[in-house]
């Protein structure tokens, strides 16, 4: 059996050399890659990734566009051990699977459940709670909670581009998880920055003081900003630097919400989506995990027109480091 597989793989390698990788890749793309070129719906997801074999084949295509390479030495002389769903390197004898060194490795959870969970998190506009995920996947609450957090962490944009053009800034307060020692003040400050026709950032702030807001603004807005729109809150004149102040326009919410094109409506619409997520889906979010939920919401919002969202999220999952359960639950033993 193993010999047959090796022969088959050798044949594939010969074909590869004969036609050149470009022709073979085009062929593979048309044969297998249909789901990669259009938006995915749930029926297609089940059809294309309904079992682990299909999921592994997809991960293989995403991970090694030019053919499987050894994870140890980078050699392309790699053979398939079909019985064990592994590869063996002809140069260094290293054996590895398509999930090796990725978040999917050693999870005990079938790959198709990972795929379905990722799809559901990408598609649910207001997010999905661990309880909903638990019911959809038929897993324990702990498994669903941990799974959601790992997918959420992979969605994080590690080096976002500074925002420019016309940006709106506003702050809001969201209900946090109440604690015994601060039962009356469990609200969290969230600063929203939205570039018109561009990206959204939602950042948890330790407080709404000018110095705190200044740091957040400087970390997210570039020197190419043209107009900064806020309400007439006393925070902003102190939070903005000289250059930003010259480009600052305000709208007085006690009198009017829109003054010409001076308004903060687009960032406020993002806030209302966030609040619907917190009230309707996650119910209460702890201070510790709030930034992760904010990142998830921004990722989905900023990719709302991306037809390749599922594929792009899978690529992020392949590249992301594993988030350990003990790290997630460290110090604060609460789950949102
Ligand atoms: Zn090797």
Coordinates of C-alpha atoms in Angstrom, one line a residue, residues 56-306:
X56 CA -6.7 18.5 4.8
X57 CA -6.5 18.8 1.0
X58 CA -7.7 22.4 1.2
X59 CA -5.1 23.2 3.9
X60 CA -2.4 21.6 1.8
X61 CA -3.3 23.9 -1.1
X62 CA -3.4 27.0 1.1
X63 CA -0.2 26.1 2.9
X64 CA 2.0 25.0 0.0
X65 CA 0.9 26.8 -3.2
X66 CA 4.0 25.4 -5.1
X67 CA 3.7 21.8 -3.8
X68 CA 4.5 20.3 -0.3
X69 CA 7.8 21.3 1.2
X70 CA 9.5 19.7 4.2
X71 CA 9.0 21.7 7.4
X72 CA 12.4 20.8 8.6
X73 CA 14.7 21.4 5.6
X74 CA 12.5 23.0 3.0
X75 CA 13.1 20.2 0.5
X76 CA 10.4 19.7 -2.2
X77 CA 11.3 16.0 -2.4
X78 CA 8.5 14.9 -0.2
X79 CA 6.4 11.7 -0.4
X80 CA 3.0 11.1 0.9
X81 CA 2.2 8.4 3.5
X82 CA -1.5 8.1 2.8
X83 CA -2.3 5.7 5.6
X84 CA -1.1 8.1 8.2
X85 CA -2.1 11.4 6.4
X86 CA 1.6 12.4 6.6
X87 CA 4.5 13.3 4.4
X88 CA 8.1 12.1 4.6
X89 CA 11.0 14.1 3.4
X90 CA 13.4 12.3 1.0
X91 CA 16.3 14.4 2.1
X92 CA 16.1 14.5 5.9
X93 CA 13.5 11.8 6.6
X94 CA 11.4 14.2 8.6
X95 CA 7.8 13.1 8.9
X96 CA 5.0 15.7 9.2
X97 CA 1.4 16.3 8.5
X98 CA -0.4 19.2 6.9
X99 CA -1.5 20.5 10.3
X100 CA 2.0 20.3 11.9
X101 CA 3.2 23.5 13.5
X102 CA -0.2 25.1 13.0
X103 CA -3.1 25.9 15.4
X104 CA -4.9 22.8 14.1
X105 CA -2.3 20.4 15.4
X106 CA -3.1 18.1 18.4
X107 CA -6.5 19.7 19.0
X108 CA -8.6 16.5 19.1
X109 CA -11.3 18.5 17.3
X110 CA -12.0 17.3 13.8
X111 CA -10.8 19.7 11.1
X112 CA -14.3 20.1 9.7
X113 CA -15.5 21.5 13.0
X114 CA -12.7 24.0 12.9
X115 CA -13.8 24.9 9.4
X116 CA -17.4 25.2 10.3
X117 CA -16.6 27.3 13.4
X118 CA -14.4 29.7 11.3
X119 CA -17.1 30.0 8.7
X120 CA -19.8 30.8 11.4
X121 CA -17.5 33.4 13.1
X122 CA -16.8 35.0 9.7
X123 CA -20.5 35.1 8.6
X124 CA -22.3 36.1 11.8
X125 CA -22.5 39.9 11.6
X126 CA -23.0 40.4 15.4
X127 CA -20.6 37.7 16.4
X128 CA -21.3 34.3 17.9
X129 CA -21.3 33.3 21.6
X130 CA -19.5 30.2 22.9
X131 CA -23.0 28.9 23.8
X132 CA -24.2 29.2 20.3
X133 CA -21.1 27.6 19.0
X134 CA -21.4 24.8 21.5
X135 CA -24.9 24.0 20.1
X136 CA -23.9 24.3 16.5
X137 CA -20.9 22.0 16.7
X138 CA -22.1 19.6 19.4
X139 CA -19.1 20.2 21.6
X140 CA -18.7 21.1 25.2
X141 CA -18.9 24.8 26.3
X142 CA -15.2 24.8 27.2
X143 CA -14.2 23.5 23.8
X144 CA -16.4 26.0 22.0
X145 CA -15.2 28.9 24.2
X146 CA -11.5 28.0 23.6
X147 CA -12.1 27.4 19.9
X148 CA -13.8 30.8 19.4
X149 CA -11.0 32.6 21.3
X150 CA -8.3 30.9 19.1
X151 CA -10.1 31.9 15.9
X152 CA -10.7 35.4 17.2
X153 CA -7.0 35.7 18.1
X154 CA -6.0 34.7 14.6
X155 CA -8.2 37.4 13.1
X156 CA -6.1 40.1 14.8
X157 CA -4.4 42.5 12.4
X158 CA -0.9 42.6 13.9
X159 CA 0.4 45.6 12.0
X160 CA -2.6 47.7 10.8
X161 CA -1.9 50.6 8.4
X162 CA -2.5 54.1 10.0
X163 CA -5.8 55.6 9.1
X164 CA -6.0 58.7 6.9
X165 CA -8.3 60.8 4.8
X166 CA -11.5 61.7 6.7
X167 CA -11.7 60.0 10.1
X168 CA -14.4 60.1 12.7
X169 CA -13.5 59.6 16.4
X170 CA -16.0 58.9 19.2
X171 CA -16.1 57.2 22.5
X172 CA -18.7 54.9 24.0
X173 CA -19.2 52.9 27.1
X174 CA -20.2 49.2 27.1
X175 CA -21.4 47.1 30.0
X176 CA -18.7 44.9 31.3
X177 CA -18.9 41.9 33.6
X178 CA -19.7 43.1 37.1
X179 CA -17.2 42.2 39.9
X180 CA -17.8 42.3 43.6
X181 CA -15.2 44.9 44.2
X182 CA -16.5 47.3 41.5
X183 CA -20.2 46.4 41.1
X184 CA -21.3 49.9 40.4
X185 CA -18.7 50.7 37.8
X186 CA -18.4 47.9 35.4
X187 CA -18.6 49.9 32.2
X188 CA -15.7 49.8 29.8
X189 CA -14.6 52.7 27.6
X190 CA -14.2 52.0 23.9
X191 CA -12.7 54.5 21.5
X192 CA -13.9 54.1 17.9
X193 CA -12.0 55.5 15.0
X194 CA -13.4 55.1 11.5
X195 CA -11.9 56.2 8.2
X196 CA -14.8 57.1 5.9
X197 CA -14.9 54.5 3.1
X198 CA -12.2 52.7 5.0
X199 CA -11.3 50.7 8.0
X200 CA -12.7 50.8 11.5
X201 CA -10.8 50.5 14.8
X202 CA -12.4 49.8 18.2
X203 CA -10.0 50.1 21.0
X204 CA -10.6 49.5 24.7
X205 CA -9.3 52.4 26.8
X206 CA -8.4 52.3 30.4
X207 CA -10.3 55.6 30.8
X208 CA -11.6 58.5 28.7
X209 CA -9.0 61.0 29.7
X210 CA -7.3 63.1 27.0
X211 CA -3.9 61.6 27.7
X212 CA -5.2 58.1 27.2
X213 CA -7.2 59.1 24.1
X214 CA -4.2 60.9 22.7
X215 CA -2.1 57.7 22.8
X216 CA -4.8 55.8 21.0
X217 CA -5.2 58.4 18.3
X218 CA -1.5 58.7 17.6
X219 CA -1.2 54.9 17.3
X220 CA -4.0 54.7 14.8
X221 CA -4.1 57.9 12.7
X222 CA -1.3 58.7 10.3
X223 CA 0.2 62.1 9.3
X224 CA -1.8 61.8 6.0
X225 CA -5.1 62.4 7.8
X226 CA -7.1 65.2 6.1
X227 CA -10.0 65.8 8.4
X228 CA -10.8 64.6 11.9
X229 CA -14.4 64.7 13.0
X230 CA -15.6 64.4 16.6
X231 CA -18.4 65.7 18.7
X232 CA -17.8 68.7 21.0
X233 CA -16.5 66.6 23.9
X234 CA -13.9 68.3 26.0
X235 CA -11.6 65.3 25.5
X236 CA -10.5 66.0 21.9
X237 CA -9.1 69.6 22.0
X238 CA -6.6 68.2 24.6
X239 CA -6.1 64.8 22.9
X240 CA -5.1 66.1 19.5
X241 CA -1.7 67.4 18.6
X242 CA -1.1 70.7 16.7
X243 CA -1.3 69.2 13.2
X244 CA -4.4 67.2 14.1
X245 CA -6.1 70.3 15.7
X246 CA -5.8 72.2 12.4
X247 CA -7.7 69.5 10.7
X248 CA -10.3 69.1 13.5
X249 CA -14.0 69.7 12.9
X250 CA -16.8 69.2 15.4
X251 CA -20.5 68.7 15.5
X252 CA -22.6 69.8 18.5
X253 CA -24.8 66.8 19.4
X254 CA -27.0 68.9 21.7
X255 CA -28.1 70.9 18.7
X256 CA -27.7 68.8 15.7
X257 CA -26.2 65.4 14.7
X258 CA -25.2 66.3 11.1
X259 CA -23.7 69.6 10.0
X260 CA -23.0 69.3 6.3
X261 CA -20.7 66.4 6.0
X262 CA -19.4 67.0 9.6
X263 CA -20.8 64.1 11.6
X264 CA -19.7 61.0 13.4
X265 CA -22.5 58.8 12.2
X266 CA -20.4 56.1 10.6
X267 CA -18.4 55.5 13.8
X268 CA -21.7 55.6 15.8
X269 CA -23.2 52.9 13.5
X270 CA -20.3 50.7 14.3
X271 CA -20.9 51.3 18.0
X272 CA -24.5 50.3 17.6
X273 CA -23.4 47.0 15.9
X274 CA -20.9 46.4 18.8
X275 CA -23.6 47.0 21.4
X276 CA -26.0 44.7 19.6
X277 CA -23.2 42.1 19.7
X278 CA -22.6 42.6 23.4
X279 CA -26.2 42.7 24.5
X280 CA -27.6 40.2 22.0
X281 CA -24.8 37.7 21.5
X282 CA -22.1 37.8 24.1
X283 CA -24.4 39.2 26.9
X284 CA -21.5 40.4 29.1
X285 CA -17.9 40.8 28.2
X286 CA -15.1 40.8 30.7
X287 CA -12.6 43.6 30.6
X288 CA -9.8 41.1 30.0
X289 CA -11.5 39.7 26.8
X290 CA -13.1 42.8 25.5
X291 CA -10.1 43.7 23.2
X292 CA -10.4 40.3 21.5
X293 CA -14.1 40.8 20.8
X294 CA -13.4 44.3 19.5
X295 CA -10.7 43.0 17.2
X296 CA -13.1 40.3 15.9
X297 CA -15.8 42.9 15.2
X298 CA -13.4 45.2 13.4
X299 CA -12.0 42.3 11.3
X300 CA -15.4 41.3 10.2
X301 CA -16.5 44.9 9.6
X302 CA -13.3 45.7 7.6
X303 CA -13.7 42.6 5.5
X304 CA -17.4 42.9 4.9
X305 CA -16.9 43.3 1.1
X306 CA -14.1 40.7 0.9

